[in-house]
XYZ file of C-alpha atoms in Angstrom:
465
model
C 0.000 0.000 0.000
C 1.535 3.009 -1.105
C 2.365 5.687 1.530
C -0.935 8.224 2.634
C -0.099 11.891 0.711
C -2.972 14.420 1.176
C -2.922 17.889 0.123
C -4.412 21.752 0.634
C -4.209 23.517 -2.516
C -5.862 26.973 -1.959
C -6.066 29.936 -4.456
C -4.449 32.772 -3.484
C -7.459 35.283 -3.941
C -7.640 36.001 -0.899
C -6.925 35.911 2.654
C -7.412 32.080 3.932
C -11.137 31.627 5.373
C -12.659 29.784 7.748
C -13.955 27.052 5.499
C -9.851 26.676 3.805
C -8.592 26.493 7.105
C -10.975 23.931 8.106
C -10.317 21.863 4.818
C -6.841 22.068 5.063
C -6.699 21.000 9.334
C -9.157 17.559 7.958
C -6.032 17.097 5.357
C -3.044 17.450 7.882
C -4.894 15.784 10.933
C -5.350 12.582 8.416
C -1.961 12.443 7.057
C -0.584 12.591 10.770
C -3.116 9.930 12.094
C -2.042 7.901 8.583
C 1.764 8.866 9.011
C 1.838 10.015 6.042
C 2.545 13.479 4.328
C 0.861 16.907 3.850
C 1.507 18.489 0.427
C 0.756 22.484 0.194
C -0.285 23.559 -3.371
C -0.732 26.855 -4.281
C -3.087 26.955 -7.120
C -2.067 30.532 -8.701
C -2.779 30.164 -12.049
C -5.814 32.312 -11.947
C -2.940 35.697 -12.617
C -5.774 38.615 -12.711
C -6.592 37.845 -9.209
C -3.919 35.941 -7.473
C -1.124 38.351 -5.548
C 1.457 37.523 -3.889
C 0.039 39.457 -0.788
C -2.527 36.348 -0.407
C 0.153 33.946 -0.955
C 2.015 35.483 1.987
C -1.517 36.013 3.966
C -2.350 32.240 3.521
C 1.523 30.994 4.464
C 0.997 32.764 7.747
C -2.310 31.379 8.621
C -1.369 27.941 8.113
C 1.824 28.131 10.342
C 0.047 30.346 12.846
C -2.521 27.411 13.186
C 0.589 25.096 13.145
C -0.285 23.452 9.903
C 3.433 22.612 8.789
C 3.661 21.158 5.206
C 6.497 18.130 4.862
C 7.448 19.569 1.463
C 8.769 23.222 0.010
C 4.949 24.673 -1.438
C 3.969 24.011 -5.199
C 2.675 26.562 -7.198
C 0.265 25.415 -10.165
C 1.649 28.321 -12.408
C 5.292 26.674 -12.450
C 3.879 23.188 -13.842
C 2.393 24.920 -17.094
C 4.963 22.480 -19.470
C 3.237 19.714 -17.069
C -0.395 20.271 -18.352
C -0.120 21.132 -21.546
C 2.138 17.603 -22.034
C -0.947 15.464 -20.650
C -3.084 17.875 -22.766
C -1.420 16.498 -26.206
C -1.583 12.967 -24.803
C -5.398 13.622 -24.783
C -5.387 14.808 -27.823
C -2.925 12.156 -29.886
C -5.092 9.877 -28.163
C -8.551 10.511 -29.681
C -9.503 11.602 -26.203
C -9.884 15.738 -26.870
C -10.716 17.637 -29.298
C -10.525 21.142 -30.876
C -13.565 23.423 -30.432
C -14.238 26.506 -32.637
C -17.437 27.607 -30.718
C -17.205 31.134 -30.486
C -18.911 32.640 -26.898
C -22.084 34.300 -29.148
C -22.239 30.579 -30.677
C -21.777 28.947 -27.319
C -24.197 31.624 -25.907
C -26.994 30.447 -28.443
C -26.672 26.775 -27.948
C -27.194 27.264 -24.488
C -30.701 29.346 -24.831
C -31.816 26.993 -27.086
C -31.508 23.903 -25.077
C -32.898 26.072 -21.790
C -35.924 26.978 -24.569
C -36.207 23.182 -24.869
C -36.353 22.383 -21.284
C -32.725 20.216 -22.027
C -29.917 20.851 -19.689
C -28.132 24.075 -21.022
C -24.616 21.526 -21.774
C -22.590 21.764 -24.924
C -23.815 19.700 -27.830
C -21.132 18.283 -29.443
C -20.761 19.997 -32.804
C -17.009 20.319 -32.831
C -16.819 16.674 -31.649
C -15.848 15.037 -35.047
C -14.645 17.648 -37.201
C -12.893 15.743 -39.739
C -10.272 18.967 -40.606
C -9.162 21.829 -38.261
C -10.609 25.072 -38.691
C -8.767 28.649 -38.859
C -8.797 30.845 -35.795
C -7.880 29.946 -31.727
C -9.656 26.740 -30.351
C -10.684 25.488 -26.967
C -9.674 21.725 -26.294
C -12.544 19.934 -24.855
C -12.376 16.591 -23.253
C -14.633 13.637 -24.992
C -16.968 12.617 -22.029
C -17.837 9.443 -22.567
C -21.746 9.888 -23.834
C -22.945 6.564 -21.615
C -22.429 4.885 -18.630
C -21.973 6.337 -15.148
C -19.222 7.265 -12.721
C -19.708 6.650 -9.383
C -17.813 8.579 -6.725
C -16.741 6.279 -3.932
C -16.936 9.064 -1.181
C -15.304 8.168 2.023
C -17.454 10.903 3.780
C -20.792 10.920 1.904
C -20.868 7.073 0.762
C -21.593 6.127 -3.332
C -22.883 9.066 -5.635
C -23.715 7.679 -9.143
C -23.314 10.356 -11.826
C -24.193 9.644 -15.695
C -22.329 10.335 -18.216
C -24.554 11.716 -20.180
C -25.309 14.451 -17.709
C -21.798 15.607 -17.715
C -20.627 17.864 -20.216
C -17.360 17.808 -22.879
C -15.232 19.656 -20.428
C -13.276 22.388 -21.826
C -9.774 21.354 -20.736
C -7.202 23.896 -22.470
C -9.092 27.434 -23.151
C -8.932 29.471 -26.562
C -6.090 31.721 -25.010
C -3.832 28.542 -24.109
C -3.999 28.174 -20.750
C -4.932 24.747 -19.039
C -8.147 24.815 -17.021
C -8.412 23.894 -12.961
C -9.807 20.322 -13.837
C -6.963 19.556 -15.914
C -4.094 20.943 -13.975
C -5.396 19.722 -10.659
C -5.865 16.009 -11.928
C -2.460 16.265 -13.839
C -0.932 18.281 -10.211
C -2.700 15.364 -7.513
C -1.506 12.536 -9.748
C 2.022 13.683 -10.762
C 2.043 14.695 -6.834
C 0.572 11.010 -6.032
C -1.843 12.422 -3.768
C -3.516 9.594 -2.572
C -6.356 10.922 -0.498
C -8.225 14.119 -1.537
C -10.694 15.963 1.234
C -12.698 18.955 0.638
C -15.781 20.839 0.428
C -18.712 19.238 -1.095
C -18.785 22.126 -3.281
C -16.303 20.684 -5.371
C -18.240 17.264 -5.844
C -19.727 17.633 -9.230
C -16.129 18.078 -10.513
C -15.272 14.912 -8.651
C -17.096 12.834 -12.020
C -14.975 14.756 -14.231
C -11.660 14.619 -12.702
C -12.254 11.160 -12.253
C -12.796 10.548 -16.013
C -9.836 12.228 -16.674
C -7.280 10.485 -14.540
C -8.792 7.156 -16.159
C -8.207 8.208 -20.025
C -4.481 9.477 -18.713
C -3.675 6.267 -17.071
C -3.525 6.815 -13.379
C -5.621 5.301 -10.553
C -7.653 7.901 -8.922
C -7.268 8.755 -5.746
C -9.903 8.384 -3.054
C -12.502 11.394 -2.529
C -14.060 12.702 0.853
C -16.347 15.705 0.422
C -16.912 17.560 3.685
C -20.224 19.330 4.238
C -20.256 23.376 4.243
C -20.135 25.978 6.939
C -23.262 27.988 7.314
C -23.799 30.444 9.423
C -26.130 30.953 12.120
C -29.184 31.642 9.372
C -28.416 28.322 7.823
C -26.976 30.660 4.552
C -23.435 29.585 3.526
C -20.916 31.313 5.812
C -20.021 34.857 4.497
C -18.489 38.248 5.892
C -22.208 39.255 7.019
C -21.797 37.014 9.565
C -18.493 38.072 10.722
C -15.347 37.404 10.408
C -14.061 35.231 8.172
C -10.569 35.138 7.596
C -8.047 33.594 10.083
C -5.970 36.179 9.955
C -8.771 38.415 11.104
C -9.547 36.374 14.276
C -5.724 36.189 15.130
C -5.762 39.691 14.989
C -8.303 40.049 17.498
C -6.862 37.858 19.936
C -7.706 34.340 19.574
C -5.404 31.628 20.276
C -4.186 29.620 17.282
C -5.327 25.931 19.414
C -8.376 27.110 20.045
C -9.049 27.987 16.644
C -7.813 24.701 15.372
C -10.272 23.001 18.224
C -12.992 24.596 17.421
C -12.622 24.293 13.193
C -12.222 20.300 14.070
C -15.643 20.284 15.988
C -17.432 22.237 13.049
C -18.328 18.673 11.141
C -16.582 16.103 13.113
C -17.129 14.501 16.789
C -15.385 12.052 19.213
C -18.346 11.162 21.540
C -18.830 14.460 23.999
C -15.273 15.553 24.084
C -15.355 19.730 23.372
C -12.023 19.695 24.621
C -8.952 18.050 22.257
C -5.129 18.560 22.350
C -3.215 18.247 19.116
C -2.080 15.081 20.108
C -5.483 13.744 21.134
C -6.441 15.210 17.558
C -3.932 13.323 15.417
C -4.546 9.643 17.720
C -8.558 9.939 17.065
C -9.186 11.626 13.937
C -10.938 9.401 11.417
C -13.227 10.407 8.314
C -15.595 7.943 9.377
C -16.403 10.636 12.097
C -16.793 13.535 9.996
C -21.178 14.528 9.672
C -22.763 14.202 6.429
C -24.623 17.438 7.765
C -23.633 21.081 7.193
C -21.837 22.549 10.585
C -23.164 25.589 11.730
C -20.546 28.407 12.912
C -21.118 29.999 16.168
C -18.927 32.752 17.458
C -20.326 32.306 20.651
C -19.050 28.859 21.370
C -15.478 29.689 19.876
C -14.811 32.521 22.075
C -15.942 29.940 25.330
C -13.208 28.023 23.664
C -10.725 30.958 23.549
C -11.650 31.584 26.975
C -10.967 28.235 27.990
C -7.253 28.146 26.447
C -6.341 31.637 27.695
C -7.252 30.701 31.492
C -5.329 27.556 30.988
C -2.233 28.747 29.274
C 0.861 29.797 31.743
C 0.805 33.710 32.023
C 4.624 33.415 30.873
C 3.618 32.668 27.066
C 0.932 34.996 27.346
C 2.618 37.923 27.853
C 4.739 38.304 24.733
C 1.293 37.477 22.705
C -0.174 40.496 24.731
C 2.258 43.007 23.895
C 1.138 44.088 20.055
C -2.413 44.186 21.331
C -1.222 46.694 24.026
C 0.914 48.597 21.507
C -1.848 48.765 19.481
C -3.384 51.100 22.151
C 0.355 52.835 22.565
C 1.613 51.122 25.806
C 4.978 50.093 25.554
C 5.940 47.221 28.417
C 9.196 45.927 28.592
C 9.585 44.286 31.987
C 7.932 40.786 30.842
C 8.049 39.409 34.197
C 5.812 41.989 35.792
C 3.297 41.549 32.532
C 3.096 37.614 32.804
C 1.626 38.803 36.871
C -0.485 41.025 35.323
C -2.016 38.281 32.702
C -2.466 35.982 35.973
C -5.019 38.649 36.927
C -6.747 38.766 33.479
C -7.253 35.555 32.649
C -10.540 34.450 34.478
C -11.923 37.764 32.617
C -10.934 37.711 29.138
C -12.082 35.674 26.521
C -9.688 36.991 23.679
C -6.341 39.289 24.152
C -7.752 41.780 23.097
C -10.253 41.957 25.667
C -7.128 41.098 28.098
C -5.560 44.499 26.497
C -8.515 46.231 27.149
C -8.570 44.988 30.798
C -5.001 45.463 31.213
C -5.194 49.299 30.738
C -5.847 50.694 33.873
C -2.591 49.153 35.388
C -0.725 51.116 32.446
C -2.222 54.205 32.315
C -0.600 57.466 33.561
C -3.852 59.177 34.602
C -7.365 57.615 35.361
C -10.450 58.509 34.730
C -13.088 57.219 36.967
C -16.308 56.220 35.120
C -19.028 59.296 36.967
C -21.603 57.117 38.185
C -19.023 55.289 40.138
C -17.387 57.640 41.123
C -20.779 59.398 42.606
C -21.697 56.245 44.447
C -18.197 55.564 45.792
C -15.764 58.244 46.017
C -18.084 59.958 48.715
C -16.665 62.500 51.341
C -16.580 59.526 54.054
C -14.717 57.661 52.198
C -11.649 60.254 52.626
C -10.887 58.853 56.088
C -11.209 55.395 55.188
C -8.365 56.059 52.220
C -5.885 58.008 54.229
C -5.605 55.542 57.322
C -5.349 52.621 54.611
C -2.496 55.140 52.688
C -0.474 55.061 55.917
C -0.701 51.430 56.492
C -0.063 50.347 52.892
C 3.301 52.708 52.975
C 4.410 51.301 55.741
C 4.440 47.784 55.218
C 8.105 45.811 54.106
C 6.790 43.898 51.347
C 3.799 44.799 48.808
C 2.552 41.099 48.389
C -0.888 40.126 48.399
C -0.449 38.234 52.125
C 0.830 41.612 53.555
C -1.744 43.909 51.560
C -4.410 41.897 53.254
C -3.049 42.328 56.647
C -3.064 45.842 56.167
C -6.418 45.995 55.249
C -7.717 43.506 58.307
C -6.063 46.611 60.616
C -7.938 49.120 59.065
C -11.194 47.314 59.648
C -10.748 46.550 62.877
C -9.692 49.862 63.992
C -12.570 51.774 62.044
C -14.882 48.862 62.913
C -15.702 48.360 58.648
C -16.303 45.435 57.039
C -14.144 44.374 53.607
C -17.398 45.402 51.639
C -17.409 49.236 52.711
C -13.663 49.521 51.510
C -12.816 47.103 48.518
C -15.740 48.733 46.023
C -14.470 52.326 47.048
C -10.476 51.566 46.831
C -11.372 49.307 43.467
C -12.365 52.518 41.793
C -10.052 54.755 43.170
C -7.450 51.962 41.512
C -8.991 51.047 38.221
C -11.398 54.124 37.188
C -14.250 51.332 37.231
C -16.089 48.774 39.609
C -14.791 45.624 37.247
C -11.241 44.270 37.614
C -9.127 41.435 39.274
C -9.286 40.655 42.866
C -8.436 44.047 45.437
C -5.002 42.463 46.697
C -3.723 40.676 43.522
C -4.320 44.113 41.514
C -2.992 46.051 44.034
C 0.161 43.599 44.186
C 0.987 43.903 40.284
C 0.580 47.889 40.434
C 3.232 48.367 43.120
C 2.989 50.464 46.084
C 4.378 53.169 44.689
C 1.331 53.746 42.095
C -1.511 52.398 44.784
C -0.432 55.369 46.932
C -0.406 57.583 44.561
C -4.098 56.596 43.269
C -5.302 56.836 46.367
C -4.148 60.107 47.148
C -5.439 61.263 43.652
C -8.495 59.441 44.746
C -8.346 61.285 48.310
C -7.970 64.903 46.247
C -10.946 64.286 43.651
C -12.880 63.860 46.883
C -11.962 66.726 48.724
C -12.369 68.698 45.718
């Protein structure tokens, strides 16, 4: 049995979207349960809109979601002499043709079969020309005109196709150039891809390609269509519903494994697991337990995911993936240590890194501003007391760790007789501008008493103002 290749061969149009990403994580997760090998493709052949901008944009989504490819990327566009070889041994062997059809020509066939209720397909005309013609030709394909093809799918079971259904496929186009059914059969089989997964939108190509790798001589290799991502309207996923790129979510904070968990679970299950590592991914992924349904996206459940990974990564690799989010709002940090304590305290809130930027911004900036109605309900005139005693205490103690903050807080209760309620909502505003954040002494701990006096005695002026 020859060794399991799979490939992702994306166009670069584009940034790479949800439903590529997905694709190409069902290739790489099968080729590492198989031990086999993950081929990237790029299929650029298209030259008005491919860029080299989208090439680069889908390069870094793939290793960002640590997709790694086990050979240097092909591109289509650099196998040209390829196609156009297996296009002449189509044609020297009776198995293409030249077509003449003009577009008006082509056009008019296709009205008249719609006017005939026939399916609008090409008739044939050119078929058996028995001497060229002047002028540019296409070179169709000759689809056999009986029989069937049936499409073995390892995800969606047997789909019978007939023949005469399918059309003579144009495989080489007036101007020269190969078309994508041609240069992907001749790129998977010269490639010896042996295992081909993708969207179900390519399935009525599947017949096609099929036909072709039989009249070229090689064995085809084994199709599994995967079902499409809708969104939450049941419509196929689009940027209405969001975002849609992967770059576009990494750029607003999510984690690259719990994108990759969450794309897994959108069309494949392992009992109730929600939860996978990318080792538990590569031991128990199997096509057999990808749906025959559509998967519907739900931003929802993948930030509960992000959430999830954030809490659970260490603060320490955190931090660095923190600090272009908070640059983005012009903090600079460069004492990593101190931001890795800081992270500890905005974990349990944050369910992307950018929200952990967001909540990260009253420990960095210079001058709060206290959100008005809490600072009408809490910085009140008997507070003022309350802040000063707590000043003194806080400036006096050795160490500013969260044991000796609390200390200094049990004092000042027991000597004004207060409970922890009727000082941590008060001091919590005077420290953060708001009546959300981390725990009172692990915030307090990661500002440093330096900057907790000096809020409070900012907080102690704004009231006596």
């Amino acid at each position: 049995m020859p060794p399991v290749r799979l490939r992702f061969a994306p166009s670069p149009t584009g940034y790479l979207h949800i439903g590529g990403a997905r694709t190409a994580l069902f290739n790489w997760l099968y080729a590492r349960h198989c031990q086999g090998s993950f081929i990237l493709r790029i299929e650029d052949t298209d030259i008005a809109r491919s860029s080299d901008e989208s090439i680069q944009a889908i390069l870094d989504s793939l290793s960002w979601l640590g997709l790694n490819w086990d050979e240097a990327p092909y591109y289509q566009s650099q196998r040209r002499k390829l196609h156009d070889e297996h296009i002449e041994k189509l044609i020297s062997g009776g198995q293409a043709y030249a077509c003449y059809c003009s577009p008006e020509e082509l056009g008019q066939m296709r009205a008249q079969a719609m006017k005939e209720g026939r399916k609008p397909k090409y008739d044939g005309r050119c078929r058996e020309l028995s001497a060229p013609k002047a002028g540019a030709a296409a070179i169709r394909f000759k689809t056999p005109p009986t029989g069937q093809t049936i499409v073995n799918d390892l995800i969606k079971g047997s789909v019978v196709f007939e023949n005469a259904e399918l059309d003579d496929l144009i495989i080489r186009r007036s101007d020269g150039t190969p078309t994508y059914n041609l240069a992907v059969v001749v790129d998977d089989a010269t490639l010896e891809i042996t295992h081909i997964i993708r969207g179900d939108d390519h399935l009525n190509n599947t017949p096609r390609q099929i036909l072709l790798y039989q009249a070229l001589g090689y064995t085809p290799p084994q199709f599994g269509h995967v079902p499409l991502i809708l969104g939450p309207d049941k419509a196929r996923l689009s940027k209405r519903h969001g975002a849609t790129s992967v770059t576009a979510y990494r750029d607003a904070g999510y984690l690259p494994q719990a994108m990759l968990n969450y794309l897994v679970r959108l069309g494949w299950s392992c009992g109730d697991e929600e939860i996978f590592s990318i080792e538990d991914l590569i031991e128990k992924f199997s096509l057999d337990k990808v749906n025959k349904a559509a998967a519907i996206f739900d931003e929802q459940k993948l930030k509960w995911l992000n959430a999830h990974y954030i809490n659970t990564e260490p603060a320490a690799k955190l931090a660095p993936l923190l600090l272009p989010f908070l640059e983005n709002m012009g903090y600079t940090v460069s004492d990593m240590e101190w931001l890795a304590e800081a992270v500890k305290t905005l974990q349990p809130r944050s369910r992307t890194l950018e929200e952990m930027a967001k909540g990260a911004e009253f420990y960095l900036k210079d001058k709060l501003e206290y959100e008005p109605k809490a600072a009408a309900k809490f910085l009140t005139a008997d507070k003022k007391e309350v802040f000063e005693l707590l000043k003194e205490k806080l400036a006096a103690l050795p160490s500013f760790d969260e044991q000796s903050i609390q200390a200094a807080f049990e004092d000042v209760m027991a000597e004004l007789e207060l409970k922890l309620k009727h000082i941590a909502q008060p001091l919590r505003v005077s420290l953060t501008g708001g009546t959300v954040s981390p725990g009172i002494f692990e915030l307090m701990a990661v500002l440093g008493k330096d900057k907790v006096i000096e809020r409070i005695s900012t907080a102690c002026q704004y009231i006596g103002a």
